[in-house]
Amino acid sequence: MVTAIEHTRPTQTHLDSGRLPQQRTGPLAGVRIADFCWMGVGAVATRLLADFGAEVIKIEARDRLDMPRRLPIYKNELRSYGDEDPNPDPNKGGLFNNYSRNKLGITVNMKTERGQQLVRQLIAASSVVTENFAPGVMEKWGLTYDDLREINPEIIFARMSGFGHSGPHHRFKSYGPVIQAVCGLSFISGLPDREPSGWGLSYMDNQAAYYNSVALLMAIVQRNATGKGQEIDVSAVEAGINLIGPDLLDVSVNKATTRRPGYPNGNRLNNPQAAPHGVYPAAGEDKWLAIAVFDDADWSRFVTALGNPAWASSPEFANQSSRFAHQDQLDEHISRWSAGRPAHESMELLQTAGVAAGAVRNSQDLTESDPQIDLRGTFFELDHPVIGMAKFEGSPMQFSRTVQDNWRSAPLLGEDNRYVFGDILGLGADEIATLTAEGVI
């Protein structure tokens, strides 16, 4: 997530100020990645490695911008994907800047033979190659695992796709919402007696990315031990299936049907039978409060916190099993109570009484007013020559020794061509200038 973006044009001072490639620090320092990834399933995976010292070199096409570069986020306004940007700039895309911090960036025209030669030189000088293109793109360029091993025998080749690179569906194209549907997540989501809802967010793009990160780290550890690289093939569909284990178990063992009258059951919980258990309206526009009551002791504390309202003594609510059986009536009473109070006020009241409750946070809450998130340093700021100072989410873990190496915000389009093609690949300044003029880089 990127917030508080202001548009400014880069100046030479900006570009020279702390943005030149530098010696990386961290446990992955010394690992160089030729990175073809663009969307979240791959780009978030390589970002995690970049955060902790890997030299990730993002390879882009100059004439066909990656989608994340085309999806800017503006301060104080939201634009739909189809809206025209009145001030187009490939360096201010919100998704790209979020996915690409701590990375280097180069542009190469892979439609040219010279461009493909340069990429092969870069692969020879790297230890990992990553990609999450549609099926067949790397094959079209002659960059299969066998091809890469001829260039660099110890190479690790990580392929990150929707369906994997084998089987009858391996050529299908996909995005996060497609993956969520195919793996079963959308089918088990939603409100009772309603159609599947899924998510507006490409949840599985980001979730599968962490499987990709772990796979890359394991392959690097294995190569450190054996000197041998390998090919990694992660299927986002299979990553999603890993998240629906309880539902699969219920169907296979209890012969249950996932979608049946009353199911999916939204925010309600059957095992154990919790009631009330849900998200309730709070005072204000689109404000909500989550409450979970698991047993009679919880219920007693809950009712006391509410001031022992008369409805709480109804026979339907006398014990946990009865409350579970009459959740619709129970939810109506609680909603009337919660709707007249600020969510945080109700949360503090119930938590003080020992009842599990939490105000539902939106993005503004998380980035500006949540004391726990602030104390943990979950979000941090980086300056960027085009979007200015922006806030980014960090990594959700802390180490006693290891520090996330946030050395630079996302690269401008082709910003590191001179360093990569010159310092790493050994091309002279004149040749780089010629290749740039010819549109090769």
GROMACS .gro file of C-alpha atoms in nm:
model
  441
    1MET     CA    1   0.000   0.000   0.000
    2VAL     CA    2   0.125   0.348  -0.089
    3THR     CA    3  -0.036   0.656   0.062
    4ALA     CA    4   0.005   1.034   0.068
    5ILE     CA    5   0.147   1.061  -0.283
    6GLU     CA    6   0.239   1.396  -0.435
    7HIS     CA    7   0.353   1.420  -0.797
    8THR     CA    8   0.682   1.593  -0.869
    9ARG     CA    9   0.921   1.560  -1.158
   10PRO     CA   10   1.260   1.400  -1.086
   11THR     CA   11   1.562   1.626  -1.084
   12GLN     CA   12   1.927   1.535  -1.111
   13THR     CA   13   1.966   1.617  -0.742
   14HIS     CA   14   1.694   1.365  -0.659
   15LEU     CA   15   1.852   1.098  -0.876
   16ASP     CA   16   2.200   1.146  -0.730
   17SER     CA   17   2.089   1.163  -0.369
   18GLY     CA   18   2.126   0.820  -0.215
   19ARG     CA   19   1.982   0.635  -0.514
   20LEU     CA   20   2.299   0.499  -0.667
   21PRO     CA   21   2.341   0.121  -0.629
   22GLN     CA   22   2.529   0.032  -0.314
   23GLN     CA   23   2.668  -0.265  -0.129
   24ARG     CA   24   2.373  -0.443   0.026
   25THR     CA   25   2.356  -0.567   0.383
   26GLY     CA   26   2.156  -0.845   0.540
   27PRO     CA   27   2.145  -1.225   0.532
   28LEU     CA   28   2.088  -1.236   0.153
   29ALA     CA   29   2.368  -0.994   0.059
   30GLY     CA   30   2.559  -1.144  -0.234
   31VAL     CA   31   2.253  -1.304  -0.393
   32ARG     CA   32   2.182  -1.144  -0.732
   33ILE     CA   33   1.840  -1.203  -0.890
   34ALA     CA   34   1.752  -1.141  -1.254
   35ASP     CA   35   1.387  -1.063  -1.191
   36PHE     CA   36   1.123  -1.084  -1.465
   37CYS     CA   37   0.836  -1.069  -1.212
   38TRP     CA   38   0.575  -0.797  -1.238
   39MET     CA   39   0.245  -0.872  -1.059
   40GLY     CA   40   0.217  -0.946  -0.688
   41VAL     CA   41   0.256  -1.324  -0.697
   42GLY     CA   42   0.617  -1.278  -0.808
   43ALA     CA   43   0.700  -0.917  -0.732
   44VAL     CA   44   0.609  -0.943  -0.362
   45ALA     CA   45   0.818  -1.261  -0.338
   46THR     CA   46   1.130  -1.093  -0.474
   47ARG     CA   47   1.060  -0.780  -0.271
   48LEU     CA   48   1.095  -0.981   0.051
   49LEU     CA   49   1.437  -1.101  -0.065
   50ALA     CA   50   1.533  -0.746  -0.166
   51ASP     CA   51   1.430  -0.621   0.178
   52PHE     CA   52   1.691  -0.845   0.337
   53GLY     CA   53   1.990  -0.785   0.115
   54ALA     CA   54   1.945  -0.958  -0.220
   55GLU     CA   55   2.039  -0.752  -0.526
   56VAL     CA   56   1.715  -0.781  -0.721
   57ILE     CA   57   1.740  -0.645  -1.075
   58LYS     CA   58   1.393  -0.591  -1.217
   59ILE     CA   59   1.383  -0.638  -1.595
   60GLU     CA   60   1.122  -0.432  -1.778
   61ALA     CA   61   1.021  -0.351  -2.134
   62ARG     CA   62   1.058   0.015  -2.225
   63ASP     CA   63   0.780   0.009  -2.485
   64ARG     CA   64   0.520  -0.192  -2.291
   65LEU     CA   65   0.480  -0.089  -1.929
   66ASP     CA   66   0.403  -0.349  -1.664
   67MET     CA   67   0.050  -0.320  -1.528
   68PRO     CA   68   0.170  -0.208  -1.180
   69ARG     CA   69   0.332   0.095  -1.343
   70ARG     CA   70  -0.003   0.180  -1.502
   71LEU     CA   71  -0.203   0.172  -1.178
   72PRO     CA   72  -0.124   0.492  -0.983
   73ILE     CA   73  -0.273   0.583  -0.648
   74TYR     CA   74  -0.344   0.950  -0.588
   75LYS     CA   75  -0.362   1.155  -0.272
   76ASN     CA   76  -0.717   1.228  -0.159
   77GLU     CA   77  -0.884   1.058  -0.455
   78LEU     CA   78  -0.949   0.715  -0.598
   79ARG     CA   79  -0.939   0.645  -0.968
   80SER     CA   80  -1.085   0.340  -1.136
   81TYR     CA   81  -0.845   0.143  -1.351
   82GLY     CA   82  -1.007   0.275  -1.668
   83ASP     CA   83  -0.981   0.646  -1.586
   84GLU     CA   84  -0.738   0.850  -1.790
   85ASP     CA   85  -0.444   0.992  -1.601
   86PRO     CA   86  -0.420   1.363  -1.684
   87ASN     CA   87  -0.050   1.360  -1.602
   88PRO     CA   88   0.082   1.018  -1.705
   89ASP     CA   89   0.415   0.917  -1.561
   90PRO     CA   90   0.542   0.556  -1.554
   91ASN     CA   91   0.725   0.625  -1.229
   92LYS     CA   92   0.429   0.706  -1.008
   93GLY     CA   93   0.230   0.382  -1.027
   94GLY     CA   94   0.123   0.297  -0.672
   95LEU     CA   95   0.140  -0.080  -0.711
   96PHE     CA   96   0.479  -0.067  -0.879
   97ASN     CA   97   0.630   0.152  -0.611
   98ASN     CA   98   0.493  -0.077  -0.343
   99TYR     CA   99   0.617  -0.396  -0.509
  100SER     CA  100   0.959  -0.268  -0.610
  101ARG     CA  101   1.129  -0.096  -0.317
  102ASN     CA  102   1.492  -0.193  -0.257
  103LYS     CA  103   1.519  -0.322  -0.615
  104LEU     CA  104   1.722  -0.207  -0.915
  105GLY     CA  105   1.548  -0.148  -1.246
  106ILE     CA  106   1.659  -0.189  -1.607
  107THR     CA  107   1.481  -0.176  -1.943
  108VAL     CA  108   1.548  -0.427  -2.221
  109ASN     CA  109   1.376  -0.481  -2.553
  110MET     CA  110   1.341  -0.859  -2.564
  111LYS     CA  111   1.212  -0.836  -2.921
  112THR     CA  112   1.569  -0.765  -3.032
  113GLU     CA  113   1.846  -1.021  -3.055
  114ARG     CA  114   2.088  -0.787  -2.880
  115GLY     CA  115   1.843  -0.738  -2.595
  116GLN     CA  116   1.815  -1.112  -2.545
  117GLN     CA  117   2.195  -1.140  -2.552
  118LEU     CA  118   2.224  -0.883  -2.276
  119VAL     CA  119   1.971  -1.067  -2.063
  120ARG     CA  120   2.169  -1.388  -2.104
  121GLN     CA  121   2.482  -1.204  -1.992
  122LEU     CA  122   2.295  -1.082  -1.686
  123ILE     CA  123   2.176  -1.433  -1.607
  124ALA     CA  124   2.534  -1.555  -1.631
  125ALA     CA  125   2.628  -1.294  -1.371
  126SER     CA  126   2.332  -1.378  -1.143
  127SER     CA  127   2.251  -1.667  -0.913
  128VAL     CA  128   1.869  -1.665  -0.937
  129VAL     CA  129   1.617  -1.602  -1.216
  130THR     CA  130   1.252  -1.536  -1.133
  131GLU     CA  131   0.945  -1.498  -1.354
  132ASN     CA  132   0.565  -1.494  -1.336
  133PHE     CA  133   0.471  -1.439  -1.699
  134ALA     CA  134   0.185  -1.602  -1.882
  135PRO     CA  135   0.272  -1.956  -1.995
  136GLY     CA  136   0.508  -1.973  -2.290
  137VAL     CA  137   0.679  -1.635  -2.262
  138MET     CA  138   1.010  -1.763  -2.125
  139GLU     CA  139   0.998  -2.053  -2.371
  140LYS     CA  140   0.952  -1.806  -2.656
  141TRP     CA  141   1.274  -1.633  -2.552
  142GLY     CA  142   1.463  -1.961  -2.518
  143LEU     CA  143   1.492  -1.923  -2.142
  144THR     CA  144   1.376  -2.261  -2.012
  145TYR     CA  145   1.554  -2.418  -1.716
  146ASP     CA  146   1.770  -2.627  -1.950
  147ASP     CA  147   1.863  -2.310  -2.141
  148LEU     CA  148   1.949  -2.130  -1.818
  149ARG     CA  149   2.168  -2.417  -1.696
  150GLU     CA  150   2.376  -2.387  -2.011
  151ILE     CA  151   2.431  -2.021  -1.926
  152ASN     CA  152   2.484  -2.076  -1.554
  153PRO     CA  153   2.500  -2.439  -1.427
  154GLU     CA  154   2.421  -2.340  -1.066
  155ILE     CA  155   2.124  -2.118  -1.145
  156ILE     CA  156   1.801  -2.127  -0.944
  157PHE     CA  157   1.500  -2.073  -1.168
  158ALA     CA  158   1.178  -1.980  -0.985
  159ARG     CA  159   0.855  -1.992  -1.183
  160MET     CA  160   0.546  -1.845  -1.018
  161SER     CA  161   0.216  -1.903  -1.194
  162GLY     CA  162  -0.152  -1.968  -1.139
  163PHE     CA  163  -0.164  -2.337  -1.222
  164GLY     CA  164   0.199  -2.448  -1.230
  165HIS     CA  165   0.392  -2.552  -1.540
  166SER     CA  166   0.262  -2.908  -1.575
  167GLY     CA  167  -0.080  -3.067  -1.609
  168PRO     CA  168  -0.378  -3.002  -1.837
  169HIS     CA  169  -0.434  -2.646  -1.707
  170HIS     CA  170  -0.075  -2.524  -1.708
  171ARG     CA  171  -0.129  -2.295  -2.007
  172PHE     CA  172  -0.425  -2.114  -1.852
  173LYS     CA  173  -0.371  -1.747  -1.770
  174SER     CA  174  -0.478  -1.619  -1.432
  175TYR     CA  175  -0.500  -1.333  -1.183
  176GLY     CA  176  -0.571  -1.335  -0.811
  177PRO     CA  177  -0.954  -1.337  -0.835
  178VAL     CA  178  -0.940  -1.626  -1.083
  179ILE     CA  179  -0.712  -1.822  -0.851
  180GLN     CA  180  -0.943  -1.757  -0.557
  181ALA     CA  181  -1.234  -1.899  -0.753
  182VAL     CA  182  -1.052  -2.203  -0.890
  183CYS     CA  183  -0.896  -2.309  -0.559
  184GLY     CA  184  -1.231  -2.300  -0.377
  185LEU     CA  185  -1.187  -1.992  -0.161
  186SER     CA  186  -1.461  -1.792  -0.333
  187PHE     CA  187  -1.707  -2.083  -0.309
  188ILE     CA  188  -1.686  -2.101   0.070
  189SER     CA  189  -1.702  -1.722   0.120
  190GLY     CA  190  -2.001  -1.498   0.161
  191LEU     CA  191  -2.323  -1.449   0.353
  192PRO     CA  192  -2.581  -1.721   0.424
  193ASP     CA  193  -2.804  -1.816   0.131
  194ARG     CA  194  -2.623  -1.578  -0.102
  195GLU     CA  195  -2.404  -1.629  -0.406
  196PRO     CA  196  -2.026  -1.664  -0.355
  197SER     CA  197  -1.870  -1.326  -0.281
  198GLY     CA  198  -1.497  -1.369  -0.315
  199TRP     CA  199  -1.283  -1.059  -0.253
  200GLY     CA  200  -1.230  -0.732  -0.431
  201LEU     CA  201  -0.858  -0.770  -0.363
  202SER     CA  202  -0.627  -1.010  -0.545
  203TYR     CA  203  -0.569  -1.186  -0.215
  204MET     CA  204  -0.404  -1.497  -0.359
  205ASP     CA  205  -0.152  -1.294  -0.557
  206ASN     CA  206  -0.003  -1.178  -0.230
  207GLN     CA  207  -0.061  -1.498  -0.034
  208ALA     CA  208   0.106  -1.719  -0.295
  209ALA     CA  209   0.396  -1.474  -0.306
  210TYR     CA  210   0.505  -1.582   0.042
  211TYR     CA  211   0.510  -1.946  -0.065
  212ASN     CA  212   0.734  -1.833  -0.350
  213SER     CA  213   0.963  -1.648  -0.107
  214VAL     CA  214   0.997  -1.957   0.113
  215ALA     CA  215   1.067  -2.177  -0.189
  216LEU     CA  216   1.339  -1.938  -0.306
  217LEU     CA  217   1.500  -1.929   0.036
  218MET     CA  218   1.500  -2.310   0.059
  219ALA     CA  219   1.658  -2.339  -0.284
  220ILE     CA  220   1.929  -2.089  -0.187
  221VAL     CA  221   2.002  -2.279   0.136
  222GLN     CA  222   2.017  -2.606  -0.060
  223ARG     CA  223   2.258  -2.460  -0.315
  224ASN     CA  224   2.478  -2.322  -0.038
  225ALA     CA  225   2.501  -2.677   0.097
  226THR     CA  226   2.537  -2.869  -0.230
  227GLY     CA  227   2.647  -2.619  -0.494
  228LYS     CA  228   2.351  -2.722  -0.711
  229GLY     CA  229   2.070  -2.501  -0.835
  230GLN     CA  230   1.721  -2.617  -0.923
  231GLU     CA  231   1.392  -2.519  -1.085
  232ILE     CA  232   1.104  -2.406  -0.862
  233ASP     CA  233   0.745  -2.434  -0.983
  234VAL     CA  234   0.486  -2.281  -0.747
  235SER     CA  235   0.115  -2.301  -0.827
  236ALA     CA  236  -0.100  -2.028  -0.672
  237VAL     CA  237  -0.405  -2.257  -0.700
  238GLU     CA  238  -0.231  -2.514  -0.480
  239ALA     CA  239  -0.130  -2.241  -0.235
  240GLY     CA  240  -0.497  -2.147  -0.211
  241ILE     CA  241  -0.604  -2.508  -0.155
  242ASN     CA  242  -0.368  -2.512   0.144
  243LEU     CA  243  -0.590  -2.246   0.303
  244ILE     CA  244  -0.917  -2.440   0.294
  245GLY     CA  245  -0.808  -2.749   0.490
  246PRO     CA  246  -1.089  -2.733   0.751
  247ASP     CA  247  -1.355  -2.714   0.479
  248LEU     CA  248  -1.202  -3.002   0.284
  249LEU     CA  249  -1.192  -3.206   0.603
  250ASP     CA  250  -1.555  -3.128   0.682
  251VAL     CA  251  -1.664  -3.238   0.336
  252SER     CA  252  -1.453  -3.553   0.321
  253VAL     CA  253  -1.507  -3.676   0.679
  254ASN     CA  254  -1.853  -3.544   0.767
  255LYS     CA  255  -1.994  -3.561   0.413
  256ALA     CA  256  -2.103  -3.199   0.456
  257THR     CA  257  -2.205  -2.981   0.164
  258THR     CA  258  -2.027  -2.647   0.169
  259ARG     CA  259  -2.310  -2.445   0.017
  260ARG     CA  260  -2.642  -2.545   0.176
  261PRO     CA  261  -2.926  -2.354   0.345
  262GLY     CA  262  -2.768  -2.112   0.588
  263TYR     CA  263  -2.417  -2.160   0.449
  264PRO     CA  264  -2.163  -2.018   0.409
  265ASN     CA  265  -2.233  -1.870   0.748
  266GLY     CA  266  -2.051  -1.540   0.708
  267ASN     CA  267  -1.876  -1.440   1.029
  268ARG     CA  268  -2.048  -1.699   1.247
  269LEU     CA  269  -1.857  -1.984   1.406
  270ASN     CA  270  -1.988  -2.341   1.440
  271ASN     CA  271  -1.698  -2.519   1.602
  272PRO     CA  272  -1.698  -2.433   1.883
  273GLN     CA  273  -2.050  -2.294   1.888
  274ALA     CA  274  -1.988  -1.925   1.954
  275ALA     CA  275  -2.270  -1.671   1.990
  276PRO     CA  276  -2.265  -1.383   1.950
  277HIS     CA  277  -1.988  -1.412   1.695
  278GLY     CA  278  -1.986  -1.156   1.417
  279VAL     CA  279  -1.928  -0.803   1.295
  280TYR     CA  280  -2.181  -0.543   1.409
  281PRO     CA  281  -2.252  -0.183   1.300
  282ALA     CA  282  -2.105   0.104   1.499
  283ALA     CA  283  -2.174   0.477   1.505
  284GLY     CA  284  -2.051   0.660   1.197
  285GLU     CA  285  -2.034   0.582   0.827
  286ASP     CA  286  -1.913   0.230   0.749
  287LYS     CA  287  -1.787   0.166   1.103
  288TRP     CA  288  -1.798  -0.182   1.252
  289LEU     CA  289  -1.724  -0.382   1.566
  290ALA     CA  290  -1.625  -0.751   1.592
  291ILE     CA  291  -1.746  -0.946   1.897
  292ALA     CA  292  -1.685  -1.310   1.997
  293VAL     CA  293  -1.851  -1.483   2.293
  294PHE     CA  294  -1.757  -1.849   2.344
  295ASP     CA  295  -1.922  -1.968   2.667
  296ASP     CA  296  -2.152  -1.874   2.954
  297ALA     CA  297  -1.873  -1.699   3.143
  298ASP     CA  298  -1.804  -1.479   2.841
  299TRP     CA  299  -2.177  -1.412   2.812
  300SER     CA  300  -2.207  -1.305   3.173
  301ARG     CA  301  -1.922  -1.055   3.131
  302PHE     CA  302  -2.070  -0.934   2.803
  303VAL     CA  303  -2.417  -0.874   2.949
  304THR     CA  304  -2.273  -0.696   3.253
  305ALA     CA  305  -2.069  -0.466   3.026
  306LEU     CA  306  -2.389  -0.379   2.836
  307GLY     CA  307  -2.565  -0.288   3.162
  308ASN     CA  308  -2.778  -0.604   3.193
  309PRO     CA  309  -3.039  -0.512   2.930
  310ALA     CA  310  -3.379  -0.680   2.968
  311TRP     CA  311  -3.356  -0.870   2.639
  312ALA     CA  312  -3.046  -1.056   2.764
  313SER     CA  313  -3.258  -1.244   3.020
  314SER     CA  314  -3.487  -1.393   2.754
  315PRO     CA  315  -3.513  -1.775   2.766
  316GLU     CA  316  -3.371  -1.795   2.410
  317PHE     CA  317  -3.040  -1.662   2.545
  318ALA     CA  318  -3.024  -1.869   2.865
  319ASN     CA  319  -2.723  -2.078   2.762
  320GLN     CA  320  -2.464  -2.101   2.486
  321SER     CA  321  -2.641  -2.365   2.278
  322SER     CA  322  -2.968  -2.172   2.291
  323ARG     CA  323  -2.795  -1.847   2.198
  324PHE     CA  324  -2.632  -2.027   1.907
  325ALA     CA  325  -2.972  -2.151   1.789
  326HIS     CA  326  -3.120  -1.800   1.806
  327GLN     CA  327  -2.836  -1.597   1.654
  328ASP     CA  328  -3.060  -1.392   1.424
  329GLN     CA  329  -3.257  -1.249   1.718
  330LEU     CA  330  -2.937  -1.207   1.923
  331ASP     CA  331  -2.762  -1.020   1.642
  332GLU     CA  332  -3.056  -0.780   1.608
  333HIS     CA  333  -3.034  -0.683   1.976
  334ILE     CA  334  -2.657  -0.639   1.968
  335SER     CA  335  -2.670  -0.437   1.644
  336ARG     CA  336  -2.913  -0.191   1.800
  337TRP     CA  337  -2.678  -0.148   2.095
  338SER     CA  338  -2.355  -0.122   1.892
  339ALA     CA  339  -2.493   0.112   1.623
  340GLY     CA  340  -2.528   0.396   1.874
  341ARG     CA  341  -2.169   0.386   1.999
  342PRO     CA  342  -1.825   0.454   1.846
  343ALA     CA  343  -1.652   0.126   1.762
  344HIS     CA  344  -1.338   0.201   1.964
  345GLU     CA  345  -1.540   0.302   2.268
  346SER     CA  346  -1.734  -0.027   2.257
  347MET     CA  347  -1.415  -0.222   2.200
  348GLU     CA  348  -1.250  -0.074   2.509
  349LEU     CA  349  -1.565  -0.131   2.718
  350LEU     CA  350  -1.587  -0.498   2.621
  351GLN     CA  351  -1.215  -0.569   2.639
  352THR     CA  352  -1.202  -0.417   2.987
  353ALA     CA  353  -1.479  -0.661   3.084
  354GLY     CA  354  -1.280  -0.953   2.944
  355VAL     CA  355  -1.482  -1.000   2.626
  356ALA     CA  356  -1.307  -1.054   2.291
  357ALA     CA  357  -1.390  -0.750   2.079
  358GLY     CA  358  -1.217  -0.530   1.825
  359ALA     CA  359  -1.295  -0.224   1.618
  360VAL     CA  360  -1.277  -0.303   1.247
  361ARG     CA  361  -0.986  -0.099   1.108
  362ASN     CA  362  -0.984   0.058   0.766
  363SER     CA  363  -0.668   0.167   0.587
  364GLN     CA  364  -0.668   0.511   0.748
  365ASP     CA  365  -0.700   0.358   1.095
  366LEU     CA  366  -0.408   0.125   1.033
  367THR     CA  367  -0.173   0.385   0.893
  368GLU     CA  368  -0.260   0.684   1.111
  369SER     CA  369  -0.416   0.594   1.444
  370ASP     CA  370  -0.350   0.235   1.552
  371PRO     CA  371  -0.108   0.251   1.849
  372GLN     CA  372  -0.006  -0.116   1.821
  373ILE     CA  373   0.079  -0.087   1.452
  374ASP     CA  374   0.263   0.240   1.519
  375LEU     CA  375   0.468   0.092   1.801
  376ARG     CA  376   0.568  -0.209   1.591
  377GLY     CA  377   0.676   0.013   1.302
  378THR     CA  378   0.459  -0.183   1.059
  379PHE     CA  379   0.458   0.108   0.816
  380PHE     CA  380   0.758   0.316   0.723
  381GLU     CA  381   0.832   0.602   0.486
  382LEU     CA  382   1.061   0.623   0.186
  383ASP     CA  383   1.129   0.923  -0.034
  384HIS     CA  384   1.092   0.891  -0.411
  385PRO     CA  385   1.194   1.140  -0.680
  386VAL     CA  386   0.847   1.136  -0.843
  387ILE     CA  387   0.585   1.049  -0.582
  388GLY     CA  388   0.768   1.218  -0.296
  389MET     CA  389   0.754   1.085   0.060
  390ALA     CA  390   0.527   0.780   0.076
  391LYS     CA  391   0.430   0.522   0.334
  392PHE     CA  392   0.483   0.149   0.276
  393GLU     CA  393   0.402  -0.166   0.467
  394GLY     CA  394   0.703  -0.341   0.615
  395SER     CA  395   0.766  -0.709   0.677
  396PRO     CA  396   0.545  -0.873   0.942
  397MET     CA  397   0.835  -1.010   1.146
  398GLN     CA  398   1.108  -0.867   1.363
  399PHE     CA  399   1.452  -1.009   1.439
  400SER     CA  400   1.686  -0.953   1.731
  401ARG     CA  401   1.981  -0.907   1.493
  402THR     CA  402   1.862  -0.881   1.134
  403VAL     CA  403   1.739  -0.542   1.012
  404GLN     CA  404   1.533  -0.482   0.698
  405ASP     CA  405   1.760  -0.294   0.457
  406ASN     CA  406   1.536  -0.020   0.314
  407TRP     CA  407   1.806   0.149   0.112
  408ARG     CA  408   1.594   0.296  -0.168
  409SER     CA  409   1.241   0.339  -0.298
  410ALA     CA  410   1.135   0.177  -0.626
  411PRO     CA  411   1.349   0.239  -0.935
  412LEU     CA  412   1.253   0.485  -1.203
  413LEU     CA  413   1.201   0.332  -1.545
  414GLY     CA  414   1.548   0.223  -1.662
  415GLU     CA  415   1.715   0.408  -1.375
  416ASP     CA  416   1.990   0.149  -1.327
  417ASN     CA  417   2.074   0.077  -1.691
  418ARG     CA  418   2.414   0.243  -1.664
  419TYR     CA  419   2.509   0.049  -1.351
  420VAL     CA  420   2.385  -0.293  -1.465
  421PHE     CA  421   2.499  -0.279  -1.826
  422GLY     CA  422   2.816  -0.089  -1.743
  423ASP     CA  423   2.945  -0.196  -1.401
  424ILE     CA  424   2.807  -0.550  -1.401
  425LEU     CA  425   2.816  -0.646  -1.770
  426GLY     CA  426   3.115  -0.431  -1.866
  427LEU     CA  427   2.967  -0.226  -2.151
  428GLY     CA  428   3.127   0.108  -2.224
  429ALA     CA  429   2.946   0.439  -2.201
  430ASP     CA  430   2.940   0.483  -2.579
  431GLU     CA  431   2.788   0.140  -2.635
  432ILE     CA  432   2.524   0.203  -2.368
  433ALA     CA  433   2.437   0.532  -2.536
  434THR     CA  434   2.409   0.360  -2.877
  435LEU     CA  435   2.190   0.079  -2.738
  436THR     CA  436   1.967   0.337  -2.572
  437ALA     CA  437   1.933   0.536  -2.894
  438GLU     CA  438   1.848   0.217  -3.088
  439GLY     CA  439   1.581   0.121  -2.835
  440VAL     CA  440   1.756  -0.198  -2.725
  441ILE     CA  441   1.773  -0.079  -2.364
   0.00000   0.00000   0.00000
